[in-house]
Amino acid sequence: MIDPNTTAQNNPRKIAYIVVHCTATSPSTKIKNIQRYWSENLGWKNPGYHYIIEANGNIVTLLSETKSSNGVQGYNSTCIHICYIGGVDSKIKPMDTRTDAQKAALLSSLELLKKKYPTAVIWGHRDFPGVNKSCPSFDAKKTYANIK
């Protein structure tokens, strides 16, 4: 669930971006496996995202919005990162695999985050300069352009 207690006024970080991600894994991948990968393979102390959405639409908080995660290199201090589990087909090719439950949870989460951070723009990971990824495997910038 999106943290209802953090607001733009009490967050010491200036949030300029709300970033949509996919895990680029199977939609059935467990969060603990993703966390283990960050820790053991990448050596990260903080997770890649603030929020992650399971296939059933359950939203799990991984990090407080007041802290920087590892979502987009060079931009993390100004971002809130939200991710859905999935984003690739069985051959690991980029594909929008969001379930209806994930789509609904992502939309409601982005609406809530946009209310909390009204000046922030919603971008997909792929929309940042120098990023050569398909993440989140759909055009988040266009899809969520009307969220005010």
Short mmCIF file of C-alpha atoms in Angstrom, two decimals:
data_model
loop_
_atom_site.label_atom_id
_atom_site.label_comp_id
_atom_site.label_asym_id
_atom_site.label_seq_id
_atom_site.Cartn_x
_atom_site.Cartn_y
_atom_site.Cartn_z
CA MET A 1 0.00 0.00 0.00
CA ILE A 2 1.22 3.51 -0.78
CA ASP A 3 2.40 5.27 2.37
CA PRO A 4 -0.37 7.73 3.29
CA ASN A 5 1.82 9.49 5.88
CA THR A 6 4.54 10.81 3.61
CA THR A 7 3.70 14.04 1.81
CA ALA A 8 5.68 16.40 -0.37
CA GLN A 9 5.85 18.76 2.62
CA ASN A 10 7.35 16.23 5.04
CA ASN A 11 9.58 14.39 2.57
CA PRO A 12 13.12 15.82 2.75
CA ARG A 13 13.68 14.74 -0.87
CA LYS A 14 12.39 16.92 -3.73
CA ILE A 15 10.43 14.49 -5.89
CA ALA A 16 10.57 15.39 -9.59
CA TYR A 17 9.73 11.97 -11.07
CA ILE A 18 7.39 9.09 -10.35
CA VAL A 19 9.00 6.23 -12.24
CA VAL A 20 7.24 3.11 -13.52
CA HIS A 21 9.28 -0.09 -13.80
CA CYS A 22 8.92 -3.78 -14.53
CA THR A 23 11.11 -6.43 -12.94
CA ALA A 24 11.90 -8.02 -16.33
CA THR A 25 11.14 -11.40 -14.76
CA SER A 26 8.31 -13.89 -14.85
CA PRO A 27 5.11 -12.49 -13.30
CA SER A 28 5.33 -15.32 -10.73
CA THR A 29 8.75 -14.25 -9.42
CA LYS A 30 8.77 -13.85 -5.65
CA ILE A 31 9.77 -10.52 -4.10
CA LYS A 32 12.30 -12.22 -1.82
CA ASN A 33 14.13 -13.53 -4.91
CA ILE A 34 14.25 -10.06 -6.43
CA GLN A 35 15.58 -8.65 -3.15
CA ARG A 36 18.20 -11.40 -2.92
CA TYR A 37 19.37 -10.57 -6.45
CA TRP A 38 19.80 -6.88 -5.54
CA SER A 39 21.73 -7.73 -2.41
CA GLU A 40 23.84 -10.68 -3.54
CA ASN A 41 24.39 -9.96 -7.24
CA LEU A 42 24.37 -6.17 -7.33
CA GLY A 43 25.56 -5.40 -3.80
CA TRP A 44 22.78 -2.87 -3.21
CA LYS A 45 21.93 -1.83 0.33
CA ASN A 46 18.61 -0.27 -0.73
CA PRO A 47 16.05 -1.87 -3.04
CA GLY A 48 15.45 -0.85 -6.63
CA TYR A 49 11.93 0.41 -5.96
CA HIS A 50 9.82 1.99 -3.24
CA TYR A 51 6.78 -0.11 -4.17
CA ILE A 52 6.32 -3.37 -6.05
CA ILE A 53 3.07 -4.81 -7.36
CA GLU A 54 2.48 -8.56 -7.36
CA ALA A 55 0.45 -10.29 -10.09
CA ASN A 56 -2.64 -10.31 -7.84
CA GLY A 57 -2.44 -6.50 -7.49
CA ASN A 58 -1.04 -6.55 -3.95
CA ILE A 59 1.20 -3.51 -3.42
CA VAL A 60 4.23 -4.13 -1.21
CA THR A 61 6.30 -1.32 0.29
CA LEU A 62 10.03 -1.98 -0.01
CA LEU A 63 11.41 1.40 1.10
CA SER A 64 10.16 4.61 2.65
CA GLU A 65 9.53 7.45 0.20
CA THR A 66 11.89 9.57 2.29
CA LYS A 67 14.84 7.39 1.16
CA SER A 68 16.46 6.96 -2.25
CA SER A 69 16.18 3.61 -3.99
CA ASN A 70 18.22 2.26 -6.92
CA GLY A 71 15.75 2.66 -9.79
CA VAL A 72 17.41 5.02 -12.31
CA GLN A 73 21.11 5.73 -12.01
CA GLY A 74 21.82 9.43 -11.57
CA TYR A 75 18.20 10.36 -10.76
CA ASN A 76 17.31 8.39 -7.64
CA SER A 77 17.46 11.31 -5.22
CA THR A 78 14.49 12.90 -7.01
CA CYS A 79 12.42 9.79 -7.80
CA ILE A 80 9.74 7.59 -6.33
CA HIS A 81 9.95 4.17 -8.01
CA ILE A 82 7.01 1.79 -8.48
CA CYS A 83 7.29 -1.53 -10.25
CA TYR A 84 5.13 -4.41 -11.41
CA ILE A 85 6.45 -7.97 -11.32
CA GLY A 86 6.78 -9.19 -14.91
CA GLY A 87 7.49 -7.35 -18.13
CA VAL A 88 9.00 -10.14 -20.27
CA ASP A 89 7.70 -13.16 -22.17
CA SER A 90 8.93 -16.74 -21.74
CA LYS A 91 11.96 -15.96 -23.93
CA ILE A 92 12.84 -12.90 -21.80
CA LYS A 93 11.78 -10.49 -24.55
CA PRO A 94 10.10 -7.27 -23.38
CA MET A 95 6.33 -7.66 -23.17
CA ASP A 96 3.61 -5.89 -21.23
CA THR A 97 2.54 -8.72 -18.94
CA ARG A 98 0.56 -6.62 -16.45
CA THR A 99 -2.47 -8.42 -15.12
CA ASP A 100 -5.73 -6.51 -14.81
CA ALA A 101 -5.09 -6.41 -11.05
CA GLN A 102 -1.61 -4.93 -11.61
CA LYS A 103 -2.99 -2.35 -14.05
CA ALA A 104 -5.62 -1.26 -11.53
CA ALA A 105 -3.14 -1.16 -8.63
CA LEU A 106 -0.59 0.76 -10.70
CA LEU A 107 -3.16 3.32 -11.83
CA SER A 108 -4.53 3.94 -8.34
CA SER A 109 -0.99 4.13 -6.92
CA LEU A 110 0.12 6.64 -9.54
CA GLU A 111 -2.98 8.76 -8.92
CA LEU A 112 -2.21 8.78 -5.20
CA LEU A 113 1.48 9.55 -5.72
CA LYS A 114 0.65 12.34 -8.18
CA LYS A 115 -1.64 13.91 -5.55
CA LYS A 116 1.19 13.72 -3.02
CA TYR A 117 3.77 15.08 -5.48
CA PRO A 118 1.77 17.25 -7.91
CA THR A 119 4.80 18.73 -9.67
CA ALA A 120 6.39 15.33 -10.34
CA VAL A 121 6.12 13.86 -13.84
CA ILE A 122 5.31 10.20 -14.48
CA TRP A 123 7.88 8.49 -16.69
CA GLY A 124 8.85 4.94 -17.50
CA HIS A 125 12.41 3.86 -16.72
CA ARG A 126 13.12 3.84 -20.47
CA ASP A 127 12.25 7.56 -20.78
CA PHE A 128 15.39 8.75 -18.97
CA PRO A 129 18.42 9.94 -20.96
CA GLY A 130 21.00 7.24 -21.54
CA VAL A 131 18.72 4.37 -20.51
CA ASN A 132 18.85 1.55 -23.05
CA LYS A 133 16.11 -0.65 -21.62
CA SER A 134 12.51 -1.39 -22.56
CA CYS A 135 11.41 -1.10 -18.94
CA PRO A 136 8.51 -1.03 -18.14
CA SER A 137 7.69 -2.78 -21.45
CA PHE A 138 4.95 -0.28 -22.33
CA ASP A 139 4.78 3.50 -22.83
CA ALA A 140 4.12 4.67 -19.27
CA LYS A 141 4.71 8.32 -20.15
CA LYS A 142 1.87 8.24 -22.71
CA THR A 143 -0.39 5.83 -20.80
CA TYR A 144 -0.42 7.97 -17.66
CA ALA A 145 -0.11 11.43 -19.25
CA ASN A 146 -3.62 12.41 -18.11
CA ILE A 147 -3.06 11.78 -14.40
CA LYS A 148 -3.25 15.15 -12.68
#
